[in-house]
GROMACS .gro file of N, CA and C in nm:
model
  501
    1UNK      N    1  -0.299 -17.683  -7.918
    1UNK     CA    2  -0.215 -17.759  -8.007
    1UNK      C    3  -0.076 -17.772  -7.944
    2UNK      N    4  -0.023 -17.891  -7.946
    2UNK     CA    5   0.112 -17.913  -7.892
    2UNK      C    6   0.216 -17.862  -7.991
    3UNK      N    7   0.336 -17.841  -7.943
    3UNK     CA    8   0.443 -17.796  -8.031
    3UNK      C    9   0.474 -17.904  -8.135
    4UNK      N   10   0.469 -18.029  -8.096
    4UNK     CA   11   0.487 -18.141  -8.190
    4UNK      C   12   0.386 -18.132  -8.303
    5UNK      N   13   0.261 -18.103  -8.270
    5UNK     CA   14   0.156 -18.092  -8.373
    5UNK      C   15   0.177 -17.974  -8.466
    6UNK      N   16   0.247 -17.873  -8.419
    6UNK     CA   17   0.277 -17.757  -8.504
    6UNK      C   18   0.396 -17.784  -8.595
    7UNK      N   19   0.491 -17.862  -8.549
    7UNK     CA   20   0.617 -17.882  -8.621
    7UNK      C   21   0.611 -17.999  -8.719
    8UNK      N   22   0.586 -18.118  -8.668
    8UNK     CA   23   0.601 -18.240  -8.748
    8UNK      C   24   0.506 -18.243  -8.869
    9UNK      N   25   0.377 -18.217  -8.855
    9UNK     CA   26   0.291 -18.221  -8.973
    9UNK      C   27   0.328 -18.119  -9.081
   10UNK      N   28   0.378 -18.003  -9.042
   10UNK     CA   29   0.418 -17.902  -9.141
   10UNK      C   30   0.532 -17.955  -9.226
   11UNK      N   31   0.631 -18.014  -9.162
   11UNK     CA   32   0.742 -18.071  -9.238
   11UNK      C   33   0.695 -18.187  -9.325
   12UNK      N   34   0.615 -18.277  -9.267
   12UNK     CA   35   0.573 -18.396  -9.342
   12UNK      C   36   0.489 -18.362  -9.465
   13UNK      N   37   0.403 -18.263  -9.453
   13UNK     CA   38   0.319 -18.225  -9.568
   13UNK      C   39   0.406 -18.189  -9.687
   14UNK      N   40   0.504 -18.105  -9.665
   14UNK     CA   41   0.588 -18.058  -9.775
   14UNK      C   42   0.687 -18.165  -9.822
   15UNK      N   43   0.740 -18.245  -9.732
   15UNK     CA   44   0.831 -18.351  -9.773
   15UNK      C   45   0.759 -18.450  -9.864
   16UNK      N   46   0.635 -18.484  -9.831
   16UNK     CA   47   0.556 -18.571  -9.917
   16UNK      C   48   0.524 -18.502 -10.050
   17UNK      N   49   0.494 -18.375 -10.044
   17UNK     CA   50   0.468 -18.298 -10.165
   17UNK      C   51   0.591 -18.297 -10.256
   18UNK      N   52   0.708 -18.274 -10.198
   18UNK     CA   53   0.831 -18.273 -10.278
   18UNK      C   54   0.855 -18.409 -10.344
   19UNK      N   55   0.823 -18.515 -10.274
   19UNK     CA   56   0.837 -18.649 -10.331
   19UNK      C   57   0.749 -18.663 -10.455
   20UNK      N   58   0.626 -18.618 -10.445
   20UNK     CA   59   0.535 -18.623 -10.560
   20UNK      C   60   0.581 -18.532 -10.673
   21UNK      N   61   0.633 -18.415 -10.638
   21UNK     CA   62   0.683 -18.323 -10.740
   21UNK      C   63   0.800 -18.386 -10.817
   22UNK      N   64   0.887 -18.454 -10.746
   22UNK     CA   65   1.000 -18.519 -10.812
   22UNK      C   66   0.953 -18.631 -10.905
   23UNK      N   67   0.849 -18.703 -10.864
   23UNK     CA   68   0.794 -18.808 -10.950
   23UNK      C   69   0.739 -18.747 -11.079
   24UNK      N   70   0.671 -18.635 -11.068
   24UNK     CA   71   0.618 -18.567 -11.187
   24UNK      C   72   0.732 -18.514 -11.274
   25UNK      N   73   0.837 -18.464 -11.211
   25UNK     CA   74   0.951 -18.413 -11.286
   25UNK      C   75   1.020 -18.526 -11.361
   26UNK      N   76   1.034 -18.639 -11.297
   26UNK     CA   77   1.097 -18.754 -11.361
   26UNK      C   78   1.014 -18.802 -11.481
   27UNK      N   79   0.883 -18.808 -11.464
   27UNK     CA   80   0.793 -18.847 -11.574
   27UNK      C   81   0.799 -18.745 -11.688
   28UNK      N   82   0.810 -18.617 -11.652
   28UNK     CA   83   0.821 -18.511 -11.752
   28UNK      C   84   0.947 -18.531 -11.837
   29UNK      N   85   1.058 -18.559 -11.770
   29UNK     CA   86   1.183 -18.582 -11.842
   29UNK      C   87   1.171 -18.701 -11.937
   30UNK      N   88   1.109 -18.807 -11.891
   30UNK     CA   89   1.093 -18.926 -11.976
   30UNK      C   90   1.004 -18.895 -12.096
   31UNK      N   91   0.893 -18.827 -12.072
   31UNK     CA   92   0.798 -18.797 -12.179
   31UNK      C   93   0.855 -18.701 -12.282
   32UNK      N   94   0.935 -18.605 -12.237
   32UNK     CA   95   0.990 -18.503 -12.327
   32UNK      C   96   1.132 -18.535 -12.373
   33UNK      N   97   1.182 -18.652 -12.330
   33UNK     CA   98   1.318 -18.695 -12.366
   33UNK      C   99   1.423 -18.592 -12.324
   34UNK      N  100   1.410 -18.545 -12.199
   34UNK     CA  101   1.503 -18.450 -12.141
   34UNK      C  102   1.597 -18.527 -12.049
   35UNK      N  103   1.725 -18.499 -12.060
   35UNK     CA  104   1.823 -18.561 -11.970
   35UNK      C  105   1.788 -18.516 -11.827
   36UNK      N  106   1.759 -18.610 -11.736
   36UNK     CA  107   1.724 -18.571 -11.598
   36UNK      C  108   1.827 -18.479 -11.532
   37UNK      N  109   1.954 -18.496 -11.566
   37UNK     CA  110   2.059 -18.411 -11.506
   37UNK      C  111   2.037 -18.264 -11.540
   38UNK      N  112   1.978 -18.238 -11.656
   38UNK     CA  113   1.951 -18.099 -11.695
   38UNK      C  114   1.848 -18.037 -11.600
   39UNK      N  115   1.740 -18.109 -11.574
   39UNK     CA  116   1.637 -18.056 -11.484
   39UNK      C  117   1.687 -18.051 -11.340
   40UNK      N  118   1.762 -18.151 -11.298
   40UNK     CA  119   1.815 -18.151 -11.161
   40UNK      C  120   1.915 -18.038 -11.139
   41UNK      N  121   1.976 -17.991 -11.246
   41UNK     CA  122   2.071 -17.879 -11.236
   41UNK      C  123   2.009 -17.744 -11.268
   42UNK      N  124   1.878 -17.743 -11.296
   42UNK     CA  125   1.811 -17.618 -11.334
   42UNK      C  126   1.802 -17.523 -11.215
   43UNK      N  127   1.807 -17.394 -11.246
   43UNK     CA  128   1.800 -17.287 -11.146
   43UNK      C  129   1.699 -17.183 -11.194
   44UNK      N  130   1.645 -17.106 -11.103
   44UNK     CA  131   1.558 -16.996 -11.142
   44UNK      C  132   1.639 -16.876 -11.191
   45UNK      N  133   1.760 -16.863 -11.139
   45UNK     CA  134   1.849 -16.754 -11.176
   45UNK      C  135   1.991 -16.805 -11.155
   46UNK      N  136   2.088 -16.758 -11.233
   46UNK     CA  137   2.223 -16.813 -11.225
   46UNK      C  138   2.286 -16.814 -11.086
   47UNK      N  139   2.252 -16.718 -11.000
   47UNK     CA  140   2.315 -16.716 -10.868
   47UNK      C  141   2.238 -16.796 -10.763
   48UNK      N  142   2.134 -16.866 -10.805
   48UNK     CA  143   2.056 -16.950 -10.713
   48UNK      C  144   2.103 -17.095 -10.723
   49UNK      N  145   2.071 -17.172 -10.621
   49UNK     CA  146   2.110 -17.313 -10.619
   49UNK      C  147   2.018 -17.395 -10.709
   50UNK      N  148   2.069 -17.508 -10.762
   50UNK     CA  149   1.989 -17.590 -10.853
   50UNK      C  150   1.882 -17.671 -10.779
   51UNK      N  151   1.794 -17.729 -10.858
   51UNK     CA  152   1.684 -17.810 -10.804
   51UNK      C  153   1.733 -17.915 -10.704
   52UNK      N  154   1.835 -17.989 -10.738
   52UNK     CA  155   1.883 -18.095 -10.649
   52UNK      C  156   1.920 -18.038 -10.512
   53UNK      N  157   1.987 -17.925 -10.508
   53UNK     CA  158   2.028 -17.864 -10.381
   53UNK      C  159   1.908 -17.810 -10.304
   54UNK      N  160   1.806 -17.761 -10.375
   54UNK     CA  161   1.685 -17.713 -10.308
   54UNK      C  162   1.619 -17.828 -10.232
   55UNK      N  163   1.614 -17.946 -10.294
   55UNK     CA  164   1.556 -18.064 -10.228
   55UNK      C  165   1.641 -18.105 -10.108
   56UNK      N  166   1.772 -18.106 -10.125
   56UNK     CA  167   1.861 -18.142 -10.015
   56UNK      C  168   1.845 -18.046  -9.897
   57UNK      N  169   1.837 -17.918  -9.926
   57UNK     CA  170   1.824 -17.819  -9.818
   57UNK      C  171   1.689 -17.827  -9.748
   58UNK      N  172   1.582 -17.848  -9.824
   58UNK     CA  173   1.451 -17.865  -9.760
   58UNK      C  174   1.456 -17.985  -9.666
   59UNK      N  175   1.516 -18.092  -9.712
   59UNK     CA  176   1.532 -18.213  -9.629
   59UNK      C  177   1.610 -18.180  -9.502
   60UNK      N  178   1.719 -18.107  -9.517
   60UNK     CA  179   1.803 -18.071  -9.402
   60UNK      C  180   1.729 -17.983  -9.302
   61UNK      N  181   1.655 -17.885  -9.351
   61UNK     CA  182   1.586 -17.796  -9.257
   61UNK      C  183   1.480 -17.872  -9.177
   62UNK      N  184   1.418 -17.973  -9.236
   62UNK     CA  185   1.319 -18.053  -9.163
   62UNK      C  186   1.388 -18.141  -9.058
   63UNK      N  187   1.486 -18.218  -9.101
   63UNK     CA  188   1.550 -18.311  -9.007
   63UNK      C  189   1.629 -18.237  -8.899
   64UNK      N  190   1.707 -18.140  -8.939
   64UNK     CA  191   1.787 -18.067  -8.841
   64UNK      C  192   1.701 -17.978  -8.753
   65UNK      N  193   1.591 -17.928  -8.809
   65UNK     CA  194   1.499 -17.849  -8.728
   65UNK      C  195   1.442 -17.931  -8.614
   66UNK      N  196   1.394 -18.052  -8.645
   66UNK     CA  197   1.341 -18.140  -8.540
   66UNK      C  198   1.448 -18.174  -8.438
   67UNK      N  199   1.568 -18.206  -8.486
   67UNK     CA  200   1.676 -18.242  -8.394
   67UNK      C  201   1.711 -18.125  -8.302
   68UNK      N  202   1.724 -18.008  -8.358
   68UNK     CA  203   1.761 -17.893  -8.274
   68UNK      C  204   1.652 -17.858  -8.173
   69UNK      N  205   1.527 -17.865  -8.218
   69UNK     CA  206   1.417 -17.832  -8.127
   69UNK      C  207   1.406 -17.929  -8.010
   70UNK      N  208   1.443 -18.054  -8.033
   70UNK     CA  209   1.431 -18.156  -7.928
   70UNK      C  210   1.564 -18.183  -7.858
   71UNK      N  211   1.665 -18.107  -7.893
   71UNK     CA  212   1.800 -18.123  -7.838
   71UNK      C  213   1.851 -18.265  -7.861
   72UNK      N  214   1.818 -18.319  -7.979
   72UNK     CA  215   1.868 -18.450  -8.022
   72UNK      C  216   1.995 -18.428  -8.104
   73UNK      N  217   2.065 -18.537  -8.131
   73UNK     CA  218   2.184 -18.527  -8.215
   73UNK      C  219   2.142 -18.482  -8.354
   74UNK      N  220   2.208 -18.380  -8.406
   74UNK     CA  221   2.176 -18.327  -8.539
   74UNK      C  222   2.236 -18.421  -8.643
   75UNK      N  223   2.150 -18.472  -8.732
   75UNK     CA  224   2.202 -18.567  -8.832
   75UNK      C  225   2.291 -18.499  -8.936
   76UNK      N  226   2.388 -18.575  -8.982
   76UNK     CA  227   2.474 -18.528  -9.090
   76UNK      C  228   2.436 -18.604  -9.215
   77UNK      N  229   2.397 -18.531  -9.318
   77UNK     CA  230   2.355 -18.594  -9.443
   77UNK      C  231   2.437 -18.533  -9.556
   78UNK      N  232   2.534 -18.609  -9.608
   78UNK     CA  233   2.612 -18.555  -9.719
   78UNK      C  234   2.524 -18.538  -9.843
   79UNK      N  235   2.552 -18.437  -9.920
   79UNK     CA  236   2.474 -18.406 -10.040
   79UNK      C  237   2.533 -18.478 -10.160
   80UNK      N  238   2.503 -18.606 -10.172
   80UNK     CA  239   2.562 -18.688 -10.278
   80UNK      C  240   2.462 -18.727 -10.387
   81UNK      N  241   2.335 -18.691 -10.370
   81UNK     CA  242   2.231 -18.734 -10.463
   81UNK      C  243   2.249 -18.668 -10.600
   82UNK      N  244   2.240 -18.751 -10.704
   82UNK     CA  245   2.257 -18.701 -10.840
   82UNK      C  246   2.142 -18.741 -10.932
   83UNK      N  247   2.046 -18.819 -10.881
   83UNK     CA  248   1.935 -18.865 -10.964
   83UNK      C  249   1.803 -18.839 -10.892
   84UNK      N  250   1.695 -18.848 -10.968
   84UNK     CA  251   1.563 -18.834 -10.906
   84UNK      C  252   1.543 -18.942 -10.800
   85UNK      N  253   1.582 -19.063 -10.833
   85UNK     CA  254   1.563 -19.174 -10.739
   85UNK      C  255   1.640 -19.150 -10.609
   86UNK      N  256   1.761 -19.104 -10.620
   86UNK     CA  257   1.840 -19.077 -10.499
   86UNK      C  258   1.778 -18.965 -10.416
   87UNK      N  259   1.727 -18.863 -10.481
   87UNK     CA  260   1.661 -18.753 -10.408
   87UNK      C  261   1.532 -18.802 -10.343
   88UNK      N  262   1.457 -18.887 -10.411
   88UNK     CA  263   1.335 -18.942 -10.351
   88UNK      C  264   1.370 -19.031 -10.231
   89UNK      N  265   1.480 -19.104 -10.240
   89UNK     CA  266   1.525 -19.185 -10.126
   89UNK      C  267   1.564 -19.095 -10.008
   90UNK      N  268   1.628 -18.985 -10.037
   90UNK     CA  269   1.665 -18.892  -9.930
   90UNK      C  270   1.539 -18.837  -9.862
   91UNK      N  271   1.441 -18.800  -9.943
   91UNK     CA  272   1.315 -18.750  -9.886
   91UNK      C  273   1.247 -18.859  -9.803
   92UNK      N  274   1.248 -18.982  -9.851
   92UNK     CA  275   1.186 -19.093  -9.777
   92UNK      C  276   1.254 -19.112  -9.641
   93UNK      N  277   1.387 -19.106  -9.640
   93UNK     CA  278   1.461 -19.119  -9.513
   93UNK      C  279   1.428 -19.002  -9.420
   94UNK      N  280   1.416 -18.882  -9.476
   94UNK     CA  281   1.383 -18.766  -9.395
   94UNK      C  282   1.242 -18.779  -9.338
   95UNK      N  283   1.149 -18.825  -9.419
   95UNK     CA  284   1.011 -18.846  -9.371
   95UNK      C  285   1.011 -18.945  -9.255
   96UNK      N  286   1.080 -19.057  -9.271
   96UNK     CA  287   1.087 -19.157  -9.163
   96UNK      C  288   1.150 -19.096  -9.037
   97UNK      N  289   1.254 -19.017  -9.056
   97UNK     CA  290   1.322 -18.953  -8.944
   97UNK      C  291   1.229 -18.857  -8.871
   98UNK      N  292   1.162 -18.771  -8.944
   98UNK     CA  293   1.070 -18.674  -8.883
   98UNK      C  294   0.955 -18.747  -8.813
   99UNK      N  295   0.903 -18.852  -8.875
   99UNK     CA  296   0.794 -18.930  -8.815
   99UNK      C  297   0.837 -18.999  -8.685
  100UNK      N  298   0.966 -19.023  -8.670
  100UNK     CA  299   1.014 -19.095  -8.551
  100UNK      C  300   1.006 -19.011  -8.424
  101UNK      N  301   0.987 -18.882  -8.437
  101UNK     CA  302   0.979 -18.795  -8.319
  101UNK      C  303   0.844 -18.810  -8.250
  102UNK      N  304   0.848 -18.823  -8.120
  102UNK     CA  305   0.728 -18.840  -8.037
  102UNK      C  306   0.690 -18.705  -7.975
  103UNK      N  307   0.560 -18.687  -7.948
  103UNK     CA  308   0.515 -18.561  -7.888
  103UNK      C  309   0.591 -18.521  -7.761
  104UNK      N  310   0.623 -18.619  -7.678
  104UNK     CA  311   0.691 -18.585  -7.552
  104UNK      C  312   0.830 -18.527  -7.575
  105UNK      N  313   0.892 -18.556  -7.689
  105UNK     CA  314   1.024 -18.500  -7.717
  105UNK      C  315   1.017 -18.349  -7.741
  106UNK      N  316   0.900 -18.300  -7.777
  106UNK     CA  317   0.881 -18.158  -7.805
  106UNK      C  318   0.827 -18.080  -7.684
  107UNK      N  319   0.800 -18.151  -7.573
  107UNK     CA  320   0.747 -18.083  -7.455
  107UNK      C  321   0.846 -17.979  -7.406
  108UNK      N  322   0.802 -17.855  -7.398
  108UNK     CA  323   0.885 -17.745  -7.352
  108UNK      C  324   0.984 -17.694  -7.456
  109UNK      N  325   0.986 -17.756  -7.573
  109UNK     CA  326   1.083 -17.718  -7.676
  109UNK      C  327   1.062 -17.575  -7.724
  110UNK      N  328   0.940 -17.525  -7.716
  110UNK     CA  329   0.912 -17.390  -7.762
  110UNK      C  330   0.982 -17.283  -7.679
  111UNK      N  331   1.014 -17.314  -7.554
  111UNK     CA  332   1.076 -17.215  -7.465
  111UNK      C  333   1.224 -17.244  -7.435
  112UNK      N  334   1.274 -17.358  -7.484
  112UNK     CA  335   1.415 -17.391  -7.461
  112UNK      C  336   1.503 -17.321  -7.563
  113UNK      N  337   1.628 -17.297  -7.524
  113UNK     CA  338   1.725 -17.237  -7.615
  113UNK      C  339   1.762 -17.335  -7.726
  114UNK      N  340   1.772 -17.283  -7.846
  114UNK     CA  341   1.818 -17.360  -7.962
  114UNK      C  342   1.935 -17.284  -8.021
  115UNK      N  343   2.050 -17.349  -8.025
  115UNK     CA  344   2.169 -17.290  -8.084
  115UNK      C  345   2.193 -17.357  -8.218
  116UNK      N  346   2.221 -17.276  -8.319
  116UNK     CA  347   2.235 -17.328  -8.455
  116UNK      C  348   2.337 -17.244  -8.531
  117UNK      N  349   2.396 -17.301  -8.638
  117UNK     CA  350   2.491 -17.224  -8.718
  117UNK      C  351   2.422 -17.107  -8.788
  118UNK      N  352   2.487 -16.993  -8.789
  118UNK     CA  353   2.433 -16.874  -8.857
  118UNK      C  354   2.540 -16.815  -8.948
  119UNK      N  355   2.615 -16.901  -9.009
  119UNK     CA  356   2.723 -16.861  -9.097
  119UNK      C  357   2.841 -16.952  -9.075
  120UNK      N  358   2.946 -16.933  -9.151
  120UNK     CA  359   3.060 -17.025  -9.142
  120UNK      C  360   3.130 -17.025  -9.006
  121UNK      N  361   3.136 -16.912  -8.942
  121UNK     CA  362   3.212 -16.903  -8.817
  121UNK      C  363   3.132 -16.846  -8.701
  122UNK      N  364   3.000 -16.860  -8.707
  122UNK     CA  365   2.923 -16.807  -8.595
  122UNK      C  366   2.797 -16.891  -8.573
  123UNK      N  367   2.746 -16.878  -8.454
  123UNK     CA  368   2.621 -16.946  -8.420
  123UNK      C  369   2.527 -16.845  -8.358
  124UNK      N  370   2.404 -16.887  -8.344
  124UNK     CA  371   2.301 -16.799  -8.290
  124UNK      C  372   2.215 -16.884  -8.196
  125UNK      N  373   2.158 -16.821  -8.096
  125UNK     CA  374   2.071 -16.891  -8.003
  125UNK      C  375   1.938 -16.818  -7.995
  126UNK      N  376   1.830 -16.892  -8.015
  126UNK     CA  377   1.694 -16.840  -8.003
  126UNK      C  378   1.612 -16.938  -7.920
  127UNK      N  379   1.500 -16.893  -7.871
  127UNK     CA  380   1.405 -16.984  -7.808
  127UNK      C  381   1.344 -17.072  -7.917
  128UNK      N  382   1.302 -17.191  -7.882
  128UNK     CA  383   1.252 -17.287  -7.978
  128UNK      C  384   1.143 -17.233  -8.069
  129UNK      N  385   1.044 -17.164  -8.013
  129UNK     CA  386   0.935 -17.110  -8.095
  129UNK      C  387   0.988 -17.011  -8.197
  130UNK      N  388   1.079 -16.925  -8.153
  130UNK     CA  389   1.136 -16.825  -8.245
  130UNK      C  390   1.223 -16.893  -8.351
  131UNK      N  391   1.302 -16.992  -8.311
  131UNK     CA  392   1.383 -17.066  -8.407
  131UNK      C  393   1.294 -17.131  -8.512
  132UNK      N  394   1.188 -17.195  -8.468
  132UNK     CA  395   1.099 -17.264  -8.562
  132UNK      C  396   1.030 -17.166  -8.656
  133UNK      N  397   0.970 -17.060  -8.600
  133UNK     CA  398   0.889 -16.970  -8.682
  133UNK      C  399   0.969 -16.867  -8.761
  134UNK      N  400   1.091 -16.836  -8.718
  134UNK     CA  401   1.168 -16.732  -8.787
  134UNK      C  402   1.288 -16.786  -8.864
  135UNK      N  403   1.327 -16.911  -8.840
  135UNK     CA  404   1.446 -16.964  -8.907
  135UNK      C  405   1.414 -17.095  -8.980
  136UNK      N  406   1.382 -17.197  -8.905
  136UNK     CA  407   1.369 -17.330  -8.963
  136UNK      C  408   1.255 -17.341  -9.064
  137UNK      N  409   1.135 -17.306  -9.023
  137UNK     CA  410   1.021 -17.320  -9.114
  137UNK      C  411   1.029 -17.228  -9.235
  138UNK      N  412   1.064 -17.100  -9.220
  138UNK     CA  413   1.075 -17.015  -9.340
  138UNK      C  414   1.180 -17.066  -9.439
  139UNK      N  415   1.294 -17.112  -9.389
  139UNK     CA  416   1.397 -17.166  -9.478
  139UNK      C  417   1.350 -17.293  -9.546
  140UNK      N  418   1.283 -17.379  -9.471
  140UNK     CA  419   1.227 -17.502  -9.526
  140UNK      C  420   1.131 -17.471  -9.640
  141UNK      N  421   1.036 -17.380  -9.616
  141UNK     CA  422   0.939 -17.343  -9.719
  141UNK      C  423   1.005 -17.271  -9.837
  142UNK      N  424   1.107 -17.191  -9.810
  142UNK     CA  425   1.177 -17.123  -9.918
  142UNK      C  426   1.233 -17.225 -10.018
  143UNK      N  427   1.301 -17.327  -9.967
  143UNK     CA  428   1.363 -17.425 -10.056
  143UNK      C  429   1.258 -17.514 -10.123
  144UNK      N  430   1.151 -17.547 -10.052
  144UNK     CA  431   1.042 -17.625 -10.114
  144UNK      C  432   0.974 -17.544 -10.224
  145UNK      N  433   0.949 -17.418 -10.197
  145UNK     CA  434   0.886 -17.329 -10.296
  145UNK      C  435   0.976 -17.308 -10.416
  146UNK      N  436   1.104 -17.290 -10.393
  146UNK     CA  437   1.197 -17.271 -10.503
  146UNK      C  438   1.204 -17.396 -10.589
  147UNK      N  439   1.204 -17.514 -10.529
  147UNK     CA  440   1.203 -17.639 -10.605
  147UNK      C  441   1.079 -17.644 -10.695
  148UNK      N  442   0.963 -17.610 -10.638
  148UNK     CA  443   0.839 -17.607 -10.716
  148UNK      C  444   0.850 -17.507 -10.831
  149UNK      N  445   0.903 -17.389 -10.801
  149UNK     CA  446   0.918 -17.286 -10.903
  149UNK      C  447   1.011 -17.328 -11.017
  150UNK      N  448   1.120 -17.396 -10.983
  150UNK     CA  449   1.212 -17.445 -11.086
  150UNK      C  450   1.140 -17.543 -11.177
  151UNK      N  451   1.064 -17.634 -11.119
  151UNK     CA  452   0.993 -17.734 -11.199
  151UNK      C  453   0.890 -17.667 -11.290
  152UNK      N  454   0.814 -17.578 -11.233
  152UNK     CA  455   0.710 -17.510 -11.312
  152UNK      C  456   0.774 -17.427 -11.424
  153UNK      N  457   0.879 -17.356 -11.391
  153UNK     CA  458   0.950 -17.273 -11.488
  153UNK      C  459   1.003 -17.357 -11.606
  154UNK      N  460   1.035 -17.482 -11.577
  154UNK     CA  461   1.091 -17.571 -11.679
  154UNK      C  462   0.986 -17.659 -11.746
  155UNK      N  463   0.860 -17.623 -11.731
  155UNK     CA  464   0.754 -17.690 -11.806
  155UNK      C  465   0.691 -17.811 -11.742
  156UNK      N  466   0.732 -17.847 -11.622
  156UNK     CA  467   0.667 -17.959 -11.553
  156UNK      C  468   0.529 -17.911 -11.510
  157UNK      N  469   0.428 -17.989 -11.542
  157UNK     CA  470   0.291 -17.948 -11.513
  157UNK      C  471   0.258 -17.971 -11.365
  158UNK      N  472   0.293 -17.871 -11.286
  158UNK     CA  473   0.262 -17.871 -11.143
  158UNK      C  474   0.197 -17.737 -11.109
  159UNK      N  475   0.112 -17.742 -11.010
  159UNK     CA  476   0.045 -17.621 -10.967
  159UNK      C  477   0.038 -17.613 -10.816
  160UNK      N  478  -0.045 -17.526 -10.768
  160UNK     CA  479  -0.057 -17.502 -10.624
  160UNK      C  480  -0.100 -17.627 -10.550
  161UNK      N  481  -0.197 -17.701 -10.607
  161UNK     CA  482  -0.244 -17.823 -10.540
  161UNK      C  483  -0.131 -17.926 -10.526
  162UNK      N  484  -0.042 -17.931 -10.626
  162UNK     CA  485   0.073 -18.020 -10.617
  162UNK      C  486   0.166 -17.975 -10.503
  163UNK      N  487   0.190 -17.845 -10.495
  163UNK     CA  488   0.276 -17.790 -10.389
  163UNK      C  489   0.219 -17.824 -10.252
  164UNK      N  490   0.087 -17.810 -10.239
  164UNK     CA  491   0.023 -17.837 -10.110
  164UNK      C  492   0.005 -17.985 -10.080
  165UNK      N  493   0.034 -18.069 -10.180
  165UNK     CA  494   0.018 -18.212 -10.160
  165UNK      C  495  -0.126 -18.256 -10.166
  166UNK      N  496  -0.210 -18.177 -10.235
  166UNK     CA  497  -0.353 -18.205 -10.240
  166UNK      C  498  -0.391 -18.288 -10.363
  167UNK      N  499  -0.297 -18.320 -10.449
  167UNK     CA  500  -0.327 -18.400 -10.569
  167UNK      C  501  -0.291 -18.545 -10.545
   0.00000   0.00000   0.00000
């Protein structure tokens, strides 16, 4: 399996899943007459980030992960989304961006150095494989899972198959 085959499909599966989850959340709000802003601002715990930020961060870890692994320019995406539609548009742009990467861009990426921010005033450097498996992918899944958990906790009828994109 090429490194491209390990990276790109993993991101795409969850980005598509998150798009479907947001559609279900939007329908849930309409059916239950819930202000969408309430669900978009929902958190699992007061010190955790809200649903909207979980989607934004999952999007960032996918796009920036691909960019860092291929030594491409890291995209800057301001977090301005305030509606389901805007978040779905952000996911669609991220999906297109991730799809734009070609297998040859990932050749040797697993053994090349990847430098990334590791806090406000520091950076860290790891080999591509270690960056992907220990930083980028776990963070990506954390935010995708948390988004799913927020929706489920708030009564949106989603389950494991929805998370996996199998529905």
